Amino acid sequence: MVEFVGLFIDGTWAESDSGAVGQVINPATAEHVADVAHAGIADLERAVAAAARGFDLWRKTPAVERSATIRRAAALLRERQDEISRKLTAEQGKPLAEAWTEVTVSADLLDWFADDGRRVYGKILPPRVAGGEQRVMKEPVGPVAAFTPWNFPLSQAVRKLGPALAAGCSVVVKPPENTPCSVAGLIRCFADAGLPAGVVNVVFGIPAQISEFLIPHPVIRKVSFTGSVPVGKHLAAMAGQYMKPATMELGGHSPTIIFGDADLDKTMQILAASKFRNAGQVCVSPTRFLVQQNVYSDFVSEFTKRAEAVRVGNGADEGTMMGPLVSAARQKAVSDLVSDAVAQGAALRTGGERIGNVGSFYAPTVLADVTPAMRIMNEEPFGPVALFAPFADEAAVLREANRLPYGLAAYVFTENAGHMDRVAAGLETGMVTINHIGLAVPEAHFGGVRDSGYGSEGGSEAIEAYLKPKFVTRTAYV
Ligand code: NAD
């Protein structure tokens, strides 16, 4: 059955005014699984007006009540885990076990943000004048325009909705048009948890048209985007033009540094599993595998064997380790980058081709001896491709790691404490993980630097993006 995902405005799901829809295609089977309503200007006007009313109500709702509502939504998400995971796999392609994990992570994140909303403390200052009172309060920044991506449709939406709602903001969110069903499931959890009408509004449509309407709109006071660097720069510039604060979670090209003194068996196990998660469509995916010269050749050979053992198939089937890429367009983009690298002399150890002729499957791929001249060493592959290059010493590997303007995540594998300290200090990234893949926990900052964006979507830092300080000073008349 083909699902219909409407717009959610002022607490009601509905078609768009014009009745325009887009199709959602299962990337494993090429089947038409859903239609999604496409908003026009009149719909967007209604969404913004609802968000203005929603903000007025929600900001005055006590923080403990806001927190309880978000926690109820998290509980409903857990109750509906099976149904939502299946939808996620059908629209996005990831194996069911990964979809299941994404629901778990999303519920955990919601619990964290719900609790953090109860810890928004201001400050009382020692007054400069006798009998006076001086305080700095933190208020919700206002209605938010949020743009969320298709690679983790649930958890990336939660990283914006959670802190925004906990802080007392209302939201107009534009989730991805190609993976709308799982997000719609999340929004139903909020509605059924008692979130008042207008506090969250969901619109789909032509992305550029929606951002060009929402970002300049005077009701909108904050912009948050997760997606590619070029789109992020464009939206950040627009936000700047209208003097709106912005959070930008953009792409990465994570250096993954493997020293000869690392526990190579464990490192292999961790990285082979992590590289092909979500078919490599992960902003923090390990990408540039920089391996110390003395262990390079053996490491590449063993990694190639692991890549060849990855069982690729429909994410809904038991035993599938990696699903398809999200779309034919992504498959072509990955394929073009791999072809360019091979044409320029990279050694294709395995993969490098589409699998089958239905769906957008791409083989787990290992490219060795890549060089900075190749496009793939400069542009985010966002696919199941591991790039290998050898390095001589710490100074050389840090130069390569910091060569690109990206600065999201980096991984280091070593048993040498000196390497750990110096490399962690020298890496220009927002996150560094040593000897494991431990990013994206609710309690920790999540975000990049340089072209990977700014702001944070995790830890106690996340809620700050949805608050603004206000200084209130009072004195007794003398
Ligand atoms: P993209 O930037 O075009 O799209 C990403 C998301 O942004 C989509 O959901 C899309 O609907 C939305 N979007 C695109 N243009 C927009 C606009 N003008 N206004 C508002 N929203 C807009 O990227 P893509 O081609 O779909 O995906 C490939 C690239 O996206 C990858 O190479 C990767 O760099 C990046 N990406 C990053 C993340 C992340 O977690 N940081 C997530 C998804 C995609």
Coordinates of C-alpha atoms and ligand atoms in Angstrom, one line a residue:
M1 CA 0.0 0.0 0.0
V2 CA 1.3 3.5 -0.9
E3 CA 1.4 5.7 2.2
F4 CA 0.4 9.3 2.0
V5 CA 2.5 11.8 4.1
G6 CA 0.8 15.2 4.4
L7 CA 1.9 18.5 5.7
F8 CA 1.5 18.8 9.5
I9 CA 0.4 22.4 10.2
D10 CA -1.3 23.6 13.4
G11 CA -1.8 20.1 14.7
T12 CA -3.4 18.7 11.5
W13 CA -2.1 16.5 8.7
A14 CA -3.4 17.7 5.4
E15 CA -2.7 17.8 1.7
S16 CA -1.0 20.9 0.3
D17 CA -3.3 23.7 -1.0
S18 CA -2.4 22.8 -4.6
G19 CA -2.5 19.0 -4.1
A20 CA 1.1 18.7 -5.4
V21 CA 2.9 15.5 -4.3
G22 CA 6.3 13.9 -4.8
Q23 CA 7.0 10.1 -4.9
V24 CA 9.0 8.1 -2.4
I25 CA 10.8 5.2 -3.9
N26 CA 12.3 2.1 -2.0
P27 CA 16.0 2.3 -3.0
A28 CA 16.3 -1.5 -2.7
T29 CA 13.3 -2.6 -4.9
A30 CA 12.5 0.6 -6.9
E31 CA 8.9 0.3 -5.6
H32 CA 6.8 3.3 -5.0
V33 CA 6.2 3.3 -1.3
A34 CA 4.7 6.7 -0.5
D35 CA 3.5 10.0 -1.8
V36 CA 4.5 13.2 0.1
A37 CA 2.6 16.5 -0.1
H38 CA 4.6 19.4 -1.5
A39 CA 3.9 22.8 0.1
G40 CA 3.3 26.0 -1.8
I41 CA 3.6 29.5 -0.4
A42 CA 0.1 29.5 1.1
D43 CA 0.9 26.4 3.1
L44 CA 4.2 27.9 4.2
E45 CA 2.4 31.0 5.4
R46 CA 0.1 28.9 7.4
A47 CA 3.0 26.9 8.9
V48 CA 4.8 30.1 10.0
A49 CA 1.6 31.6 11.5
A50 CA 1.0 28.4 13.4
A51 CA 4.6 28.4 14.7
A52 CA 4.1 32.0 15.9
R53 CA 1.0 31.0 17.9
G54 CA 2.7 27.8 19.0
F55 CA 5.7 29.7 20.3
D56 CA 3.5 32.1 22.3
L57 CA 2.0 29.1 24.1
W58 CA 5.0 26.8 24.4
R59 CA 7.4 29.4 25.8
K60 CA 5.0 30.0 28.7
T61 CA 4.6 26.3 29.4
P62 CA 6.7 25.3 32.4
A63 CA 10.0 23.6 31.6
V64 CA 9.0 20.5 33.6
E65 CA 5.8 20.1 31.5
R66 CA 7.7 20.6 28.3
S67 CA 10.2 18.0 29.5
A68 CA 7.4 15.5 30.4
T69 CA 5.9 15.9 26.9
I70 CA 9.2 15.2 25.2
R71 CA 9.8 12.2 27.4
R72 CA 6.3 10.8 26.5
A73 CA 7.1 11.2 22.8
A74 CA 10.4 9.2 23.4
A75 CA 8.4 6.5 25.1
L76 CA 5.9 6.3 22.2
L77 CA 8.8 6.2 19.8
R78 CA 10.1 3.1 21.7
E79 CA 6.6 1.5 21.6
R80 CA 6.4 2.1 17.9
Q81 CA 10.0 1.0 17.2
D82 CA 9.1 -1.9 15.0
E83 CA 6.7 0.0 12.7
I84 CA 9.0 3.0 12.4
S85 CA 12.1 1.0 11.8
R86 CA 10.4 -0.9 8.9
K87 CA 9.4 2.4 7.3
L88 CA 12.9 3.7 7.7
T89 CA 14.4 0.7 6.0
A90 CA 11.8 0.8 3.2
E91 CA 12.4 4.5 2.3
Q92 CA 16.1 4.9 3.1
G93 CA 17.6 1.4 2.5
K94 CA 19.6 0.8 5.7
P95 CA 19.4 -2.7 7.2
L96 CA 16.6 -3.2 9.7
A97 CA 19.0 -3.6 12.6
E98 CA 20.5 -0.2 11.9
A99 CA 17.0 1.3 11.6
W100 CA 16.2 -0.2 14.9
T101 CA 19.3 1.3 16.5
E102 CA 18.4 4.7 15.0
V103 CA 15.1 4.6 16.8
T104 CA 16.7 3.6 20.1
V105 CA 19.3 6.4 19.7
S106 CA 16.6 8.9 18.8
A107 CA 14.6 8.1 21.9
D108 CA 17.7 8.3 24.1
L109 CA 18.5 11.7 22.6
L110 CA 15.0 12.9 23.3
D111 CA 15.3 11.9 26.9
W112 CA 18.6 13.7 27.2
F113 CA 17.2 16.9 25.7
A114 CA 14.0 16.7 27.7
D115 CA 16.1 16.7 30.9
D116 CA 18.4 19.4 29.7
G117 CA 15.5 21.7 29.3
R118 CA 15.0 21.6 33.1
R119 CA 18.6 22.8 33.6
V120 CA 18.4 26.1 31.8
Y121 CA 19.7 28.3 34.6
G122 CA 20.3 32.0 34.5
K123 CA 22.6 34.0 36.7
I124 CA 22.0 36.3 39.6
L125 CA 24.9 38.8 39.7
P126 CA 26.1 40.7 42.8
P127 CA 24.4 44.1 42.1
R128 CA 26.5 47.1 41.5
V129 CA 24.1 49.3 43.4
A130 CA 22.7 48.9 46.9
G131 CA 19.2 47.5 46.9
G132 CA 19.3 46.6 43.2
E133 CA 19.0 43.3 41.5
Q134 CA 20.9 42.1 38.4
R135 CA 20.2 38.9 36.6
V136 CA 20.9 37.3 33.2
M137 CA 18.0 35.2 32.0
K138 CA 17.9 32.7 29.2
E139 CA 14.9 32.8 27.0
P140 CA 13.9 30.6 24.0
V141 CA 15.2 32.2 20.8
G142 CA 11.9 32.0 19.0
P143 CA 10.3 30.0 16.1
V144 CA 13.0 27.9 14.4
A145 CA 13.3 26.8 10.7
A146 CA 15.0 23.4 10.7
F147 CA 16.2 21.5 7.6
T148 CA 17.0 17.8 8.2
P149 CA 18.7 15.2 6.0
W150 CA 17.8 11.8 4.7
N151 CA 20.8 9.7 5.9
F152 CA 19.5 9.5 9.5
P153 CA 16.0 10.9 9.0
L154 CA 15.0 10.3 12.6
S155 CA 18.0 11.0 14.7
Q156 CA 19.0 14.1 12.8
A157 CA 15.5 15.5 13.1
V158 CA 15.6 14.7 16.9
R159 CA 18.9 16.6 17.2
K160 CA 17.1 19.7 16.2
L161 CA 13.6 19.2 17.5
G162 CA 14.7 17.9 20.9
P163 CA 16.8 20.9 22.1
A164 CA 14.5 23.4 20.3
L165 CA 11.4 22.1 22.1
A166 CA 13.1 21.6 25.4
A167 CA 14.2 25.3 25.3
G168 CA 10.6 26.5 24.6
C169 CA 10.9 27.2 20.9
S170 CA 8.4 26.3 18.2
V171 CA 9.6 24.8 14.9
V172 CA 8.8 24.6 11.2
V173 CA 10.8 21.6 10.1
K174 CA 11.5 20.6 6.5
P175 CA 12.5 16.9 6.6
P176 CA 13.8 15.2 3.5
E177 CA 11.3 14.6 0.7
N178 CA 12.9 11.2 -0.1
T179 CA 12.5 9.8 3.4
P180 CA 9.4 11.4 5.0
C181 CA 7.6 8.4 6.4
S182 CA 9.8 7.7 9.5
V183 CA 9.9 11.4 10.4
A184 CA 6.1 11.5 10.1
G185 CA 6.1 8.6 12.6
L186 CA 8.2 10.7 15.0
I187 CA 5.9 13.7 14.6
R188 CA 2.9 11.5 15.4
C189 CA 4.7 10.5 18.6
F190 CA 4.9 14.2 19.6
A191 CA 1.3 14.9 18.8
D192 CA 0.1 11.8 20.7
A193 CA 2.3 12.8 23.6
G194 CA 0.3 16.0 23.9
L195 CA 2.4 18.6 22.1
P196 CA 0.1 21.5 21.5
A197 CA -0.9 22.4 18.0
G198 CA 1.4 24.8 16.2
V199 CA 4.5 23.9 18.3
V200 CA 5.9 21.6 15.6
N201 CA 4.9 22.1 11.9
V202 CA 6.2 19.9 9.1
V203 CA 6.5 21.0 5.5
F204 CA 7.9 19.2 2.5
G205 CA 8.3 20.5 -1.0
I206 CA 11.0 22.1 -3.2
P207 CA 13.9 22.6 -0.7
A208 CA 15.2 25.9 -2.1
Q209 CA 11.8 27.4 -2.3
I210 CA 11.1 26.5 1.3
S211 CA 14.4 27.8 2.7
E212 CA 14.0 31.0 0.7
F213 CA 10.6 31.6 2.2
L214 CA 11.4 30.6 5.8
I215 CA 14.8 32.0 6.5
P216 CA 14.0 35.7 5.7
H217 CA 10.5 35.5 7.3
P218 CA 10.3 37.8 10.3
V219 CA 8.6 35.2 12.5
I220 CA 11.6 32.8 12.1
R221 CA 14.4 33.7 14.6
K222 CA 16.8 30.8 14.2
V223 CA 18.0 28.5 11.4
S224 CA 19.4 25.0 11.7
F225 CA 20.5 22.9 8.7
T226 CA 22.2 19.5 8.3
G227 CA 23.4 18.5 4.8
S228 CA 26.1 19.3 2.3
V229 CA 28.7 22.0 2.6
P230 CA 27.6 24.0 -0.5
V231 CA 23.9 24.1 0.6
G232 CA 25.0 24.9 4.2
K233 CA 27.1 27.8 3.0
H234 CA 24.2 29.2 1.0
L235 CA 21.7 28.9 3.8
A236 CA 24.2 30.3 6.4
A237 CA 24.8 33.3 4.1
M238 CA 21.0 33.9 3.9
A239 CA 20.7 33.6 7.6
G240 CA 23.5 36.1 8.0
Q241 CA 21.8 38.5 5.6
Y242 CA 18.7 38.5 7.9
M243 CA 20.9 38.5 11.1
K244 CA 19.5 35.1 12.3
P245 CA 21.7 32.8 14.3
A246 CA 22.3 29.5 12.6
T247 CA 23.5 26.0 13.4
M248 CA 25.2 24.2 10.5
E249 CA 26.0 20.5 10.6
L250 CA 27.7 19.9 7.3
G251 CA 29.8 17.2 5.7
G252 CA 33.1 15.7 6.6
H253 CA 36.0 13.7 5.2
S254 CA 37.2 12.0 8.3
P255 CA 40.8 11.1 8.6
T256 CA 41.3 7.7 10.2
I257 CA 44.8 7.4 11.4
I258 CA 46.2 3.9 12.1
F259 CA 49.6 3.8 13.6
G260 CA 51.8 0.7 13.3
D261 CA 51.6 0.2 17.1
A262 CA 47.8 -0.1 17.2
D263 CA 46.0 -3.3 18.1
L264 CA 45.5 -4.1 14.4
D265 CA 43.0 -6.9 14.9
K266 CA 40.7 -4.8 17.0
T267 CA 41.2 -1.8 14.8
M268 CA 40.3 -3.8 11.7
Q269 CA 37.2 -5.2 13.3
I270 CA 36.0 -1.7 14.4
L271 CA 36.7 0.0 11.1
A272 CA 35.4 -2.7 8.8
A273 CA 32.0 -2.6 10.6
S274 CA 31.9 1.2 10.8
K275 CA 32.9 2.0 7.2
F276 CA 29.9 0.2 5.7
R277 CA 27.3 1.3 8.2
N278 CA 24.4 3.0 6.4
A279 CA 26.4 2.3 3.2
G280 CA 28.9 4.9 4.1
Q281 CA 26.3 7.7 4.0
V282 CA 27.3 9.1 7.4
C283 CA 28.8 12.6 7.9
V284 CA 31.3 11.1 10.4
S285 CA 32.1 8.0 8.4
P286 CA 35.8 7.0 8.5
T287 CA 36.9 8.1 5.0
R288 CA 40.7 8.7 4.5
F289 CA 42.4 5.6 6.0
L290 CA 45.9 6.8 6.7
V291 CA 48.0 3.8 7.6
Q292 CA 51.6 3.8 8.9
Q293 CA 53.9 2.5 6.2
N294 CA 55.2 -0.6 8.1
V295 CA 51.7 -2.1 8.4
Y296 CA 50.0 -0.5 5.3
S297 CA 50.1 -3.3 2.8
D298 CA 48.9 -6.0 5.3
F299 CA 46.2 -3.7 6.6
V300 CA 44.8 -2.9 3.1
S301 CA 44.8 -6.6 2.2
E302 CA 42.9 -7.7 5.3
F303 CA 40.4 -4.7 5.0
T304 CA 39.7 -5.8 1.4
K305 CA 38.8 -9.3 2.6
R306 CA 36.4 -7.8 5.1
A307 CA 34.8 -5.5 2.5
E308 CA 34.3 -8.5 0.2
A309 CA 32.6 -10.4 3.1
V310 CA 29.9 -7.6 3.5
R311 CA 26.6 -9.1 2.5
V312 CA 24.8 -6.5 0.4
G313 CA 21.0 -6.7 -0.1
N314 CA 17.6 -5.4 0.8
G315 CA 17.8 -4.0 4.3
A316 CA 14.5 -5.7 5.1
D317 CA 16.0 -9.2 4.6
E318 CA 17.6 -11.0 7.5
G319 CA 21.4 -11.2 7.2
T320 CA 21.8 -8.1 5.1
M321 CA 24.9 -6.2 6.3
M322 CA 24.6 -3.2 3.9
G323 CA 21.7 -1.9 2.0
P324 CA 21.6 0.2 -1.2
L325 CA 22.5 3.9 -1.5
V326 CA 19.6 6.2 -0.9
S327 CA 19.0 7.0 -4.6
A328 CA 20.3 6.5 -8.1
A329 CA 21.7 10.1 -8.0
R330 CA 23.8 9.2 -4.9
Q331 CA 25.0 6.0 -6.7
K332 CA 26.1 8.0 -9.7
A333 CA 27.9 10.5 -7.6
V334 CA 29.9 7.8 -5.8
S335 CA 30.5 5.9 -9.0
D336 CA 31.9 9.1 -10.7
L337 CA 34.3 9.8 -7.8
V338 CA 35.6 6.2 -7.9
S339 CA 36.1 6.3 -11.7
D340 CA 38.0 9.5 -11.5
A341 CA 40.3 8.0 -8.8
V342 CA 40.9 4.9 -10.8
A343 CA 41.6 6.9 -14.0
Q344 CA 44.2 8.8 -12.0
G345 CA 46.0 5.7 -10.8
A346 CA 44.3 4.6 -7.6
A347 CA 44.4 0.8 -7.1
L348 CA 40.9 -0.6 -7.1
R349 CA 41.2 -3.5 -4.6
T350 CA 37.5 -4.5 -4.6
G351 CA 34.1 -3.1 -5.6
G352 CA 33.9 0.0 -7.8
E353 CA 30.6 -1.0 -9.4
R354 CA 26.9 -1.1 -9.2
I355 CA 25.4 -4.4 -8.0
G356 CA 22.4 -5.7 -10.0
N357 CA 20.1 -3.6 -12.1
V358 CA 17.2 -3.0 -9.7
G359 CA 17.7 -0.5 -6.8
S360 CA 20.7 1.6 -6.1
F361 CA 23.2 -0.9 -4.8
Y362 CA 26.9 -0.2 -4.9
A363 CA 29.6 -2.6 -3.9
P364 CA 31.7 -2.1 -0.8
T365 CA 34.8 -0.5 -2.4
V366 CA 38.5 -0.3 -1.4
L367 CA 40.8 2.1 -3.2
A368 CA 44.5 2.0 -2.3
D369 CA 47.3 4.3 -3.0
V370 CA 45.1 7.3 -3.4
T371 CA 46.6 10.8 -3.8
P372 CA 45.5 14.3 -3.0
A373 CA 45.1 15.0 -6.7
M374 CA 42.1 12.8 -6.9
R375 CA 38.6 14.3 -6.5
I376 CA 37.6 11.6 -4.0
M377 CA 40.4 12.7 -1.7
N378 CA 38.9 16.2 -1.6
E379 CA 35.1 15.7 -1.9
E380 CA 33.0 13.7 0.5
P381 CA 32.3 10.3 -1.1
F382 CA 29.3 9.7 1.2
G383 CA 29.2 6.1 0.1
P384 CA 30.7 2.7 0.9
V385 CA 34.3 3.6 -0.2
A386 CA 37.4 3.3 1.9
L387 CA 40.4 5.3 0.7
F388 CA 43.9 4.1 1.7
A389 CA 47.2 6.0 1.7
P390 CA 50.4 5.3 3.7
F391 CA 52.1 7.7 6.0
A392 CA 55.6 7.9 7.4
D393 CA 55.3 9.8 10.7
E394 CA 53.2 11.8 13.0
A395 CA 54.0 15.2 11.4
A396 CA 53.2 13.9 7.9
V397 CA 49.9 12.3 8.9
L398 CA 48.8 15.5 10.7
R399 CA 49.5 17.5 7.6
E400 CA 47.4 15.2 5.5
A401 CA 44.6 15.0 8.1
N402 CA 44.3 18.8 8.3
R403 CA 44.8 19.4 4.5
L404 CA 41.1 19.6 3.7
P405 CA 38.8 22.4 4.8
Y406 CA 36.5 19.9 6.4
G407 CA 36.7 19.6 10.2
L408 CA 34.1 17.2 11.5
A409 CA 35.4 13.9 13.0
A410 CA 38.7 12.1 13.1
Y411 CA 39.7 8.7 14.3
V412 CA 43.1 7.6 15.8
F413 CA 44.2 4.1 16.5
T414 CA 47.4 3.6 18.5
E415 CA 48.6 2.2 21.8
N416 CA 51.2 5.0 22.2
A417 CA 50.0 7.7 24.7
G418 CA 52.3 10.3 23.0
H419 CA 50.6 9.8 19.7
M420 CA 47.2 10.0 21.3
D421 CA 47.9 13.3 23.0
R422 CA 49.8 15.1 20.2
V423 CA 47.5 13.9 17.4
A424 CA 44.3 14.7 19.3
A425 CA 45.7 18.1 20.0
G426 CA 46.9 18.7 16.4
L427 CA 43.7 17.6 14.6
E428 CA 41.5 20.5 13.4
T429 CA 38.2 18.7 13.9
G430 CA 35.2 19.1 16.2
M431 CA 35.5 15.5 17.4
V432 CA 38.4 13.1 17.9
T433 CA 37.9 9.4 18.8
I434 CA 40.8 7.3 20.0
N435 CA 40.7 3.5 19.6
H436 CA 37.0 3.2 19.1
I437 CA 34.0 4.7 17.2
G438 CA 32.4 6.5 20.1
L439 CA 30.8 9.6 18.6
A440 CA 27.2 10.8 18.8
V441 CA 26.5 10.0 22.4
P442 CA 23.7 12.2 23.8
E443 CA 25.8 13.6 26.6
A444 CA 28.6 14.9 24.3
H445 CA 29.0 17.9 22.0
F446 CA 28.4 16.9 18.4
G447 CA 29.5 19.2 15.6
G448 CA 32.3 20.4 13.3
V449 CA 34.6 23.3 12.6
R450 CA 35.7 25.0 9.5
D451 CA 33.7 24.0 6.4
S452 CA 32.0 21.3 8.4
G453 CA 29.9 24.0 10.0
Y454 CA 29.4 25.5 13.5
G455 CA 27.3 24.9 16.5
S456 CA 26.5 21.8 18.5
E457 CA 23.8 19.2 18.4
G458 CA 24.7 17.2 21.4
G459 CA 25.5 17.4 25.1
S460 CA 24.7 20.4 27.2
E461 CA 26.0 22.6 24.4
A462 CA 23.0 21.8 22.1
I463 CA 20.3 23.6 23.9
E464 CA 22.3 26.8 24.0
A465 CA 21.7 27.2 20.3
Y466 CA 18.0 27.7 21.1
L467 CA 18.4 30.2 23.9
K468 CA 19.2 33.9 24.0
P469 CA 20.5 35.7 27.1
K470 CA 18.7 38.8 28.5
F471 CA 20.2 41.0 31.1
V472 CA 17.6 42.5 33.5
T473 CA 18.8 45.1 36.0
R474 CA 16.8 46.8 38.6
T475 CA 17.6 49.4 41.1
A476 CA 15.7 50.9 44.1
Y477 CA 15.0 54.6 43.6
V478 CA 17.1 56.7 45.9
Ligands
NAD1 P1 22.1 18.2 -0.1 O1 22.8 19.2 0.7 O2 21.6 18.7 -1.5 O3 20.8 17.8 0.6 C1 20.8 17.5 2.0 C2 19.5 17.9 2.6 O4 19.3 19.3 2.5 C3 18.3 17.3 1.8 O5 17.4 16.8 2.8 C4 17.7 18.4 1.0 O6 16.3 18.3 1.0 C5 18.1 19.6 1.8 N1 18.4 20.8 0.9 C6 19.0 20.8 -0.3 N2 19.0 22.0 -0.8 C7 18.4 22.8 0.1 C8 18.0 24.2 0.1 N3 18.4 25.0 -0.9 N4 17.3 24.6 1.1 C9 16.9 23.8 2.1 N5 17.2 22.5 2.2 C10 17.9 22.0 1.2 O7 22.9 16.9 -0.3 P2 22.5 15.5 -1.0 O8 23.0 15.6 -2.5 O9 21.1 15.1 -0.8 O10 23.4 14.6 -0.2 C11 24.8 14.4 -0.5 C12 25.6 15.3 0.3 O11 25.0 15.8 1.4 C13 26.7 14.4 0.9 O12 27.9 14.5 0.1 C14 27.0 15.0 2.3 O13 28.0 15.9 2.2 C15 25.8 15.8 2.6 N6 25.0 15.3 3.7 C16 25.5 15.5 4.9 C17 24.8 15.1 6.0 C18 25.3 15.3 7.4 O14 24.9 14.6 8.3 N7 26.1 16.3 7.6 C19 23.6 14.4 5.8 C20 23.1 14.2 4.5 C21 23.8 14.7 3.5

